[in-house]
Coordinates of C-alpha atoms and ligand atoms in Angstrom, one line a residue:
M234 CA -0.4 0.0 0.1
L235 CA 2.6 2.3 1.4
E236 CA 4.6 1.4 -2.0
T237 CA 1.4 2.1 -4.8
L238 CA 1.5 5.9 -2.3
R239 CA 4.9 6.4 -2.8
S240 CA 4.6 6.2 -7.2
R241 CA 2.8 8.5 -6.9
F242 CA 5.8 11.2 -6.3
D243 CA 9.6 10.6 -7.6
P244 CA 11.4 11.0 -5.2
S245 CA 14.4 12.0 -6.9
E246 CA 12.6 15.0 -7.7
F247 CA 12.5 18.0 -4.9
A248 CA 11.2 20.9 -5.7
L249 CA 11.2 23.6 -2.3
E250 CA 9.3 26.1 -4.2
E251 CA 6.0 26.5 -6.2
Q252 CA 5.8 24.4 -9.3
A253 CA 2.4 23.2 -11.1
P254 CA -0.9 23.1 -8.5
V255 CA -1.3 19.9 -8.7
D256 CA -2.9 19.5 -5.4
S257 CA -6.7 20.5 -6.6
D258 CA -7.8 17.4 -6.4
P259 CA -5.5 14.5 -4.1
G260 CA -7.7 11.6 -4.9
P261 CA -10.0 9.6 -2.9
T262 CA -9.3 10.7 0.4
S263 CA -8.0 6.2 0.3
L264 CA -4.8 7.4 -1.6
K265 CA -3.7 10.0 2.0
T266 CA 0.0 10.1 1.7
P267 CA 1.8 8.3 5.1
V268 CA 4.2 10.5 7.0
V269 CA 5.6 9.7 10.4
F270 CA 5.3 12.5 13.0
I271 CA 7.5 12.0 15.8
P272 CA 5.5 14.5 18.6
G273 CA 9.8 14.8 20.5
D274 CA 11.1 16.0 23.6
G275 CA 11.0 19.0 25.0
I276 CA 8.8 21.7 23.6
G277 CA 8.2 19.1 20.6
P278 CA 4.8 18.2 21.5
E279 CA 3.2 21.5 21.3
V280 CA 5.3 22.5 18.0
T281 CA 4.8 19.2 16.1
R282 CA 0.7 19.9 17.1
S283 CA -0.4 22.6 15.9
A284 CA 1.8 22.2 12.5
R285 CA 0.2 19.1 11.7
A286 CA -3.4 20.8 13.0
V287 CA -2.9 24.1 10.3
I288 CA -1.8 20.8 8.0
D289 CA -4.5 19.2 8.0
A290 CA -6.9 22.2 7.4
A291 CA -5.1 23.4 4.7
Y292 CA -4.1 19.6 3.0
P293 CA -6.5 16.5 4.6
H294 CA -5.0 14.0 2.5
I295 CA -2.5 13.4 4.9
E296 CA -1.8 10.0 7.5
W297 CA 0.2 10.2 10.1
L298 CA 1.7 7.5 11.8
E299 CA 2.6 8.7 15.2
H300 CA 6.1 7.1 16.0
E301 CA 8.3 7.4 19.2
A302 CA 11.5 8.5 18.5
G303 CA 14.0 10.4 21.8
Q304 CA 14.6 11.3 25.1
S305 CA 11.7 8.7 26.6
V306 CA 13.2 7.0 24.1
M307 CA 16.8 6.4 25.4
L308 CA 16.3 6.7 29.3
S309 CA 13.7 3.8 29.3
D310 CA 16.4 1.0 27.3
R311 CA 19.8 3.1 26.7
S312 CA 19.4 2.7 23.4
R313 CA 19.9 4.8 20.6
G314 CA 16.5 6.6 20.8
I315 CA 15.2 5.3 17.7
P316 CA 12.9 2.7 18.0
E317 CA 13.6 -0.7 15.5
Q318 CA 10.1 0.6 13.9
T319 CA 10.2 3.8 14.0
L320 CA 13.0 3.1 11.5
Q321 CA 10.9 0.8 9.7
A322 CA 7.9 3.5 9.6
I323 CA 10.9 5.9 7.6
A324 CA 11.4 3.5 5.7
D325 CA 8.9 2.5 3.9
T326 CA 6.7 6.6 3.8
G327 CA 10.7 8.2 2.7
L328 CA 8.5 11.3 4.6
V329 CA 9.0 12.5 8.4
L330 CA 7.7 16.1 9.8
K331 CA 9.2 15.5 13.7
G332 CA 9.4 17.4 16.5
P333 CA 12.9 18.3 18.7
L334 CA 14.9 15.1 20.1
G335 CA 16.3 15.4 23.2
T336 CA 20.3 13.8 24.0
P337 CA 20.1 13.0 28.2
I338 CA 23.1 13.6 29.3
G339 CA 24.7 11.3 31.3
V340 CA 23.0 7.9 29.2
G341 CA 26.0 7.6 27.3
G342 CA 23.9 8.1 23.7
K343 CA 24.7 10.0 20.7
S344 CA 22.2 12.8 19.7
A345 CA 19.5 10.8 18.7
N346 CA 18.4 13.4 15.8
V347 CA 21.7 13.4 14.5
T348 CA 21.2 9.7 14.2
L349 CA 18.2 9.8 12.2
R350 CA 20.3 11.7 9.3
K351 CA 23.1 9.7 9.3
H352 CA 21.0 6.3 9.4
F353 CA 19.1 7.2 6.2
E354 CA 21.6 9.1 4.5
L355 CA 20.0 12.5 4.9
F356 CA 23.1 14.0 3.0
A357 CA 21.5 17.9 3.1
N358 CA 20.0 19.7 5.6
I359 CA 17.9 23.1 4.1
R360 CA 17.8 26.1 6.2
P361 CA 15.7 28.8 4.4
V362 CA 16.6 32.6 5.8
A363 CA 14.2 35.6 4.8
E364 CA 13.0 38.5 6.3
L365 CA 9.2 37.9 8.0
P366 CA 6.8 40.6 8.6
G367 CA 5.5 41.5 11.5
V368 CA 9.2 40.3 12.9
P369 CA 11.0 43.5 13.1
T370 CA 14.9 42.7 14.0
R371 CA 17.6 44.9 13.2
F372 CA 17.8 43.7 10.3
S373 CA 14.5 44.2 8.4
G374 CA 14.7 45.8 5.7
A375 CA 17.8 44.6 4.8
G376 CA 16.9 42.3 1.8
I377 CA 17.6 39.4 3.7
D378 CA 16.4 36.4 1.0
M379 CA 18.9 33.6 1.6
V380 CA 19.6 29.2 1.7
I381 CA 21.8 27.9 3.6
V382 CA 22.6 24.2 2.2
R383 CA 24.3 22.3 5.1
E384 CA 26.1 19.4 4.7
N385 CA 25.2 17.2 7.2
V386 CA 26.4 13.4 7.9
E387 CA 30.0 13.8 7.2
D388 CA 32.6 16.6 9.0
L389 CA 33.6 16.1 13.0
Y390 CA 29.9 14.7 13.3
A391 CA 31.3 11.4 12.3
G392 CA 30.7 11.1 15.7
I393 CA 35.2 10.0 15.3
E394 CA 36.8 10.4 19.2
H395 CA 39.4 9.6 20.9
M396 CA 41.1 10.1 24.2
Q397 CA 44.4 9.7 22.9
T398 CA 45.8 10.7 26.5
P399 CA 43.6 11.5 30.2
D400 CA 45.0 15.2 29.3
V401 CA 43.8 15.5 25.0
A402 CA 41.1 15.1 23.6
Q403 CA 40.7 14.0 19.9
C404 CA 37.6 14.0 16.7
L405 CA 38.1 13.3 13.6
K406 CA 36.8 15.7 10.9
L407 CA 36.4 13.4 7.3
I408 CA 35.1 15.1 4.1
S409 CA 35.5 13.2 1.6
R410 CA 34.9 14.0 -2.4
L411 CA 31.2 11.8 -2.9
G412 CA 29.4 14.4 0.3
S413 CA 31.2 17.2 -1.1
E414 CA 30.3 16.8 -4.6
K415 CA 27.0 15.6 -3.9
I416 CA 25.5 18.9 -1.3
S417 CA 28.0 21.2 -3.6
R418 CA 25.0 20.2 -6.9
F419 CA 22.7 20.1 -4.7
A420 CA 22.7 23.3 -4.2
F421 CA 23.5 24.7 -7.7
E422 CA 20.6 22.4 -8.4
L423 CA 18.0 24.2 -5.2
A424 CA 19.9 27.8 -7.0
R425 CA 18.6 26.8 -10.7
A426 CA 14.5 24.9 -9.0
Q427 CA 14.5 28.3 -6.8
G428 CA 15.9 30.8 -9.5
R429 CA 18.5 31.9 -8.1
E430 CA 21.5 33.5 -9.0
K431 CA 24.5 32.6 -6.6
V432 CA 25.8 30.0 -4.7
T433 CA 28.5 31.0 -2.1
C434 CA 30.9 28.0 -0.6
A435 CA 31.7 28.7 3.3
T436 CA 35.5 27.5 4.0
K437 CA 37.7 27.1 6.0
A438 CA 40.2 26.0 3.8
N439 CA 42.9 28.1 4.2
I440 CA 43.7 26.5 6.9
M441 CA 42.6 23.1 6.8
K442 CA 43.9 23.2 3.1
M443 CA 43.1 19.2 2.8
T444 CA 39.9 18.7 4.4
E445 CA 38.4 21.7 3.4
G446 CA 40.4 22.6 0.0
L447 CA 38.9 19.5 -0.2
F448 CA 35.5 20.7 -0.2
K449 CA 35.8 23.6 -2.1
R450 CA 38.1 22.0 -4.8
V451 CA 35.3 20.4 -6.1
F452 CA 32.4 23.4 -5.2
E453 CA 34.3 24.6 -7.8
E454 CA 34.2 22.1 -10.5
A455 CA 31.0 21.1 -10.2
A456 CA 30.5 25.3 -10.5
A457 CA 31.6 24.2 -14.3
D458 CA 28.4 22.6 -14.7
Y459 CA 25.9 25.5 -14.1
P460 CA 27.5 28.0 -16.3
E461 CA 24.9 30.1 -16.1
I462 CA 24.8 30.1 -12.2
A463 CA 27.1 32.8 -10.2
A464 CA 29.7 31.0 -8.2
N465 CA 31.7 32.4 -5.7
H466 CA 34.2 31.6 -1.8
Q467 CA 34.2 32.7 1.2
I468 CA 36.1 32.0 4.1
I469 CA 34.2 30.9 6.6
D470 CA 34.7 33.3 9.4
N471 CA 34.6 36.3 6.7
C472 CA 31.6 34.3 5.7
A473 CA 29.7 34.9 9.0
Q474 CA 31.8 38.6 9.4
Q475 CA 29.5 39.4 6.1
L476 CA 25.3 37.8 7.1
V477 CA 26.0 40.1 9.5
M478 CA 27.3 43.6 7.4
A479 CA 25.1 42.8 4.7
P480 CA 23.2 39.8 4.2
E481 CA 21.8 40.8 1.1
Q482 CA 24.5 39.3 -0.7
F483 CA 24.3 36.3 -0.4
D484 CA 22.1 33.6 -1.8
V485 CA 22.6 30.0 -1.6
I486 CA 25.3 29.4 1.2
V487 CA 26.9 25.4 0.8
T488 CA 29.4 24.6 3.1
T489 CA 30.9 22.3 5.9
N490 CA 29.0 20.7 8.5
M491 CA 30.0 22.1 11.6
N492 CA 30.2 25.8 9.8
G493 CA 26.3 25.1 8.9
D494 CA 26.3 23.8 11.6
I495 CA 26.8 27.4 13.1
I496 CA 26.1 29.8 10.3
S497 CA 22.8 29.0 10.2
D498 CA 22.3 29.6 13.3
L499 CA 23.3 32.7 13.3
A500 CA 21.4 33.4 9.8
A501 CA 18.1 32.0 12.4
G502 CA 19.2 34.7 14.7
L503 CA 18.9 37.7 11.6
V504 CA 15.4 36.8 10.9
G505 CA 14.4 37.3 13.8
G506 CA 15.6 33.9 16.1
L507 CA 15.2 30.2 15.9
G508 CA 11.4 29.6 16.8
L509 CA 10.8 31.3 13.0
A510 CA 13.5 29.0 11.9
P511 CA 12.5 25.5 9.5
S512 CA 14.4 22.9 7.9
A513 CA 14.8 19.8 5.3
N514 CA 16.6 17.3 5.8
I515 CA 16.8 15.3 2.5
G516 CA 18.9 12.2 0.9
Q517 CA 17.5 10.2 -2.0
S518 CA 15.3 8.4 -0.3
V519 CA 14.4 10.1 2.9
A520 CA 12.9 13.2 3.5
M521 CA 12.2 14.3 6.6
F522 CA 11.2 18.4 8.4
E523 CA 12.1 19.3 11.2
A524 CA 12.4 23.2 13.3
V525 CA 16.1 23.9 13.5
H526 CA 15.7 25.1 17.5
G527 CA 16.2 22.2 20.0
T528 CA 13.8 20.5 22.8
A529 CA 14.0 24.9 24.9
P530 CA 13.5 22.4 28.2
D531 CA 12.5 26.1 29.8
L532 CA 9.0 26.5 27.9
A533 CA 8.3 22.9 28.1
G534 CA 4.7 22.0 28.6
R535 CA 3.7 26.1 28.4
D536 CA 2.0 26.7 26.1
C537 CA 4.4 30.4 24.6
A538 CA 6.2 27.2 22.3
N539 CA 6.6 29.8 18.7
P540 CA 4.9 26.6 16.5
T541 CA 5.7 29.1 13.5
A542 CA 9.8 26.9 12.6
L543 CA 7.5 23.4 12.6
I544 CA 4.7 25.4 10.7
R545 CA 7.8 25.9 8.4
S546 CA 9.0 23.2 7.4
G547 CA 5.7 21.4 7.2
I548 CA 5.2 23.5 4.5
M549 CA 7.9 23.2 2.6
M550 CA 7.1 18.8 2.9
L551 CA 4.3 19.9 1.4
R552 CA 6.3 21.3 -1.7
H553 CA 8.6 18.2 -1.3
I554 CA 5.3 16.1 -1.9
G555 CA 3.5 18.3 -4.4
A556 CA 1.5 20.7 -2.6
F557 CA 1.9 23.1 -4.2
Q558 CA -1.8 24.6 -3.0
A559 CA -1.5 23.6 0.1
A560 CA 1.6 25.3 0.8
T561 CA 1.3 28.4 -0.7
S562 CA -2.5 28.7 1.2
I563 CA -0.7 28.1 4.6
E564 CA 2.0 30.9 3.4
H565 CA -0.4 33.5 3.2
A566 CA -2.2 32.6 6.2
L567 CA 0.3 32.6 8.3
Y568 CA 1.9 35.5 7.0
A569 CA -0.8 37.6 7.3
T570 CA -1.5 36.1 11.1
L571 CA 1.9 37.1 11.3
E572 CA 1.4 40.7 10.1
A573 CA -2.1 41.3 12.2
G574 CA 0.0 40.7 15.1
R575 CA -2.6 39.8 18.0
H576 CA -2.3 36.3 19.0
L577 CA 1.7 36.4 18.6
T578 CA 3.9 33.8 20.7
P579 CA 5.5 35.9 23.9
D580 CA 9.4 35.3 21.4
I581 CA 7.7 38.0 19.0
A582 CA 4.8 39.4 21.0
G583 CA 6.9 42.5 20.7
T584 CA 4.4 45.2 22.4
H585 CA 1.6 43.3 21.4
P586 CA -0.2 41.0 24.2
A587 CA 1.3 37.8 24.3
G588 CA -0.5 34.6 23.1
T589 CA -0.5 31.4 23.7
T590 CA 0.6 28.3 21.3
Q591 CA -2.8 28.0 20.2
D592 CA -4.1 30.8 20.2
F593 CA -1.4 31.2 17.1
T594 CA -2.5 28.0 15.6
S595 CA -5.9 29.2 15.8
A596 CA -5.6 32.0 14.4
L597 CA -3.4 31.5 11.7
I598 CA -6.1 28.4 10.7
D599 CA -9.1 30.6 10.6
N600 CA -6.3 32.7 7.9
L601 CA -6.7 29.7 6.0
G602 CA -7.7 31.5 2.6
L603 CA -6.8 35.3 3.1
V604 CA -2.9 37.2 0.5
S605 CA -0.7 38.6 2.0
P606 CA 0.7 40.2 -0.2
S607 CA 3.9 40.1 1.6
V608 CA 4.4 37.0 0.1
P609 CA 7.6 36.1 -2.5
E610 CA 6.7 35.6 -5.9
R611 CA 10.1 33.5 -7.1
P612 CA 9.9 31.0 -10.6
V613 CA 10.1 27.4 -9.8
S614 CA 10.3 24.4 -11.5
A615 CA 11.6 21.3 -9.0
M616 CA 14.1 19.7 -8.1
R617 CA 16.9 16.5 -8.7
I618 CA 18.9 15.3 -6.0
P619 CA 22.4 15.1 -7.6
R620 CA 24.6 12.1 -7.2
A621 CA 28.0 11.9 -7.1
R622 CA 31.0 11.2 -10.5
A623 CA 32.0 7.9 -9.9
S624 CA 35.4 8.2 -7.9
R625 CA 38.9 9.0 -9.3
A626 CA 41.2 7.5 -6.7
G627 CA 42.4 4.8 -8.9
S628 CA 43.7 7.0 -11.5
V629 CA 45.8 8.3 -9.5
A630 CA 50.1 7.3 -8.6
R631 CA 50.6 7.1 -5.2
G632 CA 54.3 7.6 -3.3
F633 CA 54.9 5.9 -0.1
V634 CA 56.7 8.5 3.2
G635 CA 56.6 7.8 5.9
I636 CA 54.7 7.9 8.9
D637 CA 53.2 9.2 11.7
A638 CA 52.5 7.9 14.5
F639 CA 51.1 10.1 17.8
V640 CA 52.9 9.1 20.8
E641 CA 52.4 9.1 24.7
W642 CA 55.5 10.6 26.8
D643 CA 56.6 12.7 29.8
G644 CA 59.4 13.0 29.3
H645 CA 61.7 16.2 27.0
V646 CA 60.8 16.3 24.4
D647 CA 64.9 16.0 23.1
A648 CA 65.6 12.8 25.5
L649 CA 62.5 11.0 23.2
A650 CA 63.6 12.4 20.0
D651 CA 67.3 10.3 21.4
R652 CA 65.0 7.3 22.3
L653 CA 63.5 7.1 18.9
A654 CA 66.4 8.0 17.1
K655 CA 68.5 4.7 18.7
A656 CA 65.4 2.4 18.6
I657 CA 65.0 2.9 14.9
R658 CA 68.9 3.3 13.7
R659 CA 68.9 -0.5 11.9
L660 CA 65.3 0.7 10.0
P661 CA 65.0 2.3 6.5
F662 CA 63.0 5.6 8.5
R663 CA 65.2 8.8 9.8
L664 CA 62.6 10.8 12.4
E665 CA 62.5 14.0 11.1
L666 CA 60.5 15.4 13.4
I667 CA 58.7 15.9 16.5
S668 CA 55.7 19.0 17.1
N669 CA 53.3 19.0 20.0
R670 CA 49.9 20.2 19.4
G671 CA 51.0 20.9 15.8
M672 CA 54.2 22.8 16.7
Q673 CA 57.1 21.3 15.0
V674 CA 59.5 21.1 18.6
F675 CA 62.9 19.0 16.8
P676 CA 64.4 19.3 15.3
E677 CA 64.6 23.3 16.3
N678 CA 62.0 25.0 18.4
H679 CA 61.6 29.0 18.6
A680 CA 58.3 28.8 19.8
T681 CA 57.0 28.8 23.1
T682 CA 55.0 26.2 23.0
E683 CA 53.6 24.7 25.9
M684 CA 53.9 21.1 25.4
V685 CA 51.4 17.9 26.2
N686 CA 51.9 14.5 26.6
H687 CA 51.1 13.9 23.5
W688 CA 53.9 14.0 20.5
R689 CA 53.5 13.5 16.8
C690 CA 56.5 12.0 15.3
R691 CA 57.1 12.1 11.6
F692 CA 59.6 9.4 10.2
F693 CA 60.6 9.4 7.0
H694 CA 61.5 7.0 4.9
D695 CA 64.4 6.3 2.9
G696 CA 63.7 4.3 0.5
S697 CA 65.7 1.3 0.4
V698 CA 63.2 -1.1 0.4
G699 CA 60.9 -2.4 -2.7
R700 CA 57.7 -1.8 -2.0
Q701 CA 56.5 -5.4 -0.5
K702 CA 59.1 -5.1 2.4
E703 CA 57.7 -1.5 2.8
Q704 CA 54.7 -3.0 5.1
Q705 CA 57.1 -5.2 7.3
A706 CA 59.8 -2.2 7.5
I707 CA 56.4 0.0 9.5
C708 CA 55.7 -3.3 11.8
A709 CA 59.6 -3.1 12.6
L710 CA 58.8 0.5 13.4
L711 CA 55.7 0.2 15.1
E712 CA 57.8 -2.4 17.3
A713 CA 60.2 0.4 18.6
I714 CA 58.5 2.7 18.7
T715 CA 57.0 0.4 21.4
N716 CA 60.0 0.0 22.9
V717 CA 60.7 3.8 24.5
C718 CA 56.7 5.6 24.6
T719 CA 53.2 4.0 23.9
W720 CA 51.8 5.8 20.3
M721 CA 47.7 5.3 19.7
H722 CA 47.2 5.9 16.8
V723 CA 49.3 5.7 12.9
E724 CA 49.2 8.0 9.8
R725 CA 50.3 6.9 7.0
L726 CA 52.6 9.5 5.0
Q727 CA 51.4 10.3 0.6
R728 CA 52.0 11.9 -2.7
F729 CA 49.0 11.7 -4.4
D730 CA 50.5 12.3 -8.5
D731 CA 53.4 13.3 -7.0
R732 CA 51.8 16.2 -4.7
R733 CA 52.2 16.2 -0.7
A734 CA 48.9 14.6 0.9
Y735 CA 49.4 15.5 4.7
S736 CA 50.1 18.7 6.2
K737 CA 53.1 20.1 7.4
A738 CA 53.8 20.9 10.8
Q739 CA 53.2 24.8 12.2
G740 CA 56.7 25.9 11.9
E741 CA 58.0 23.5 9.7
Ligands
ATP42 P1 18.1 21.5 23.0 O1 19.7 21.8 24.0 O2 17.9 20.0 22.6 O3 19.4 21.6 22.2 P2 18.7 24.1 23.8 O4 17.2 25.2 25.2 O5 19.8 24.5 24.6 O6 17.9 23.1 24.1 P3 16.7 25.9 21.7 O7 15.9 24.8 22.2 O8 17.7 25.2 20.3 O9 18.2 24.8 22.9 O10 16.8 27.3 22.1 C1 17.5 27.7 22.6 C2 16.6 28.5 23.2 O11 16.3 30.2 21.5 C3 15.2 29.0 23.9 O12 15.9 28.0 25.3 C4 14.4 29.5 24.0 O13 14.4 30.9 24.7 C5 14.4 29.5 22.1 N1 14.0 29.1 22.2 C6 13.7 28.1 21.0 N2 12.6 27.1 20.0 C7 12.1 28.0 20.2 C8 10.6 28.2 19.6 N3 10.2 26.9 19.4 N4 9.6 29.6 20.6 C9 9.8 30.4 21.2 N5 10.9 30.0 21.9 C10 12.1 29.2 21.1

């Protein structure tokens, strides 16, 4: 049954904006679109109930399948916070409208929100940021109208962390060509579908040349396939400044996961705050719609949370399933309600008397059918979810250079260097340098680095053994290091197409 219903929509088409009014006659009510509905934690049940009521009033063709996830689930069975039935229902329907999920402190579980995004490879996080009527801000009238496209599954959010020593922690930042290409192409496809003219890539490629640099390079390659759309790059810290100084310059911003997390909250603040900011998480087969805000426990159960963010996420969902008229109708009613300024929740009521979540919801439903002149008109078409091209790894010539070994050592660096040099004297390696927290401290140390007990020891291979003996040499090197100190992890130093594929140490 679900399959039949899903086949009404092509999952490779994703429309954020209006295309053709296809929902005037959605057919018999038995052909309702199944959507997994997760109330969530904190203010989640209040704002999701509101959004659901609004959607039902404008488009009574959704079959809501209510499922659990989040804090209560995590606390009851200490699991990852998402029951198997919930995962199955999402896989079956491909659609989710959800409230925020809390991560209880001290249980040791990962965020259920992040788990859901990763489980279904929801690689694109889309956050539209535009001024709303009746919500005065410091930036009112600046002409803010942008979409932030955030890579959603890679980067520091891969969640690979290790305590290296009792005093030093590490988090791996993983950026792939595949992930960077999919999100870059997604940003251009979105720009094309929404008639937007420019895509800005925001990275820290000047410092993280391998990771953020790969993202920037792949973005620039993808840009060549979209010649009608302007493409530029900004360093992320400058982008943050520009967002505050001249936000009207941005149209679409595409960026890595951690950068995107920060600047999308910043951008939400420009147009009225978290209570208004919607988002969509899009993958090849599942689309999940949720507010940007979290559980806001300070407001939970008080009937005062602003449901606008979730209602706007619901509008994005309706467009995603092709219910364009209903989406536009809710948007007009929302804008009309905000413009009228009555029954607004305390976060945006300003000088007006504040209403409750339920008052605001009822006012909005009463306003369905009104037309607001403030709703922006934008030429639109359906959007393709891009796939990445085949990997080019096979055609890259690789050369082995050596090994970075990260070790724990409590003594002086000269003593460490001396003992390592002796331990490896019969091996085809030489100790090139030692760094501490990235700063070279051996052989030369002109800086005033404060040392911790975690050292990167770089060994260059002298090239005297053939490739087959390389592996044995590495094992012998590790054994020799073990005789001196404890090693935590080892990185292979390589050249790709004769270009250095590892970073230099600071001061090297
Ligand atoms: P979590 O730990 O789940 O992220 P949090 O309270 O730390 O929760 P948010 O939920 O994102 O973070 O919210 C931060 C603050 O923003 C809240 O304390 C609340 O004051 C405000 N806020 C968030 N969402 C809303 C909303 N829908 N309506 C009104 N205010 C909100």
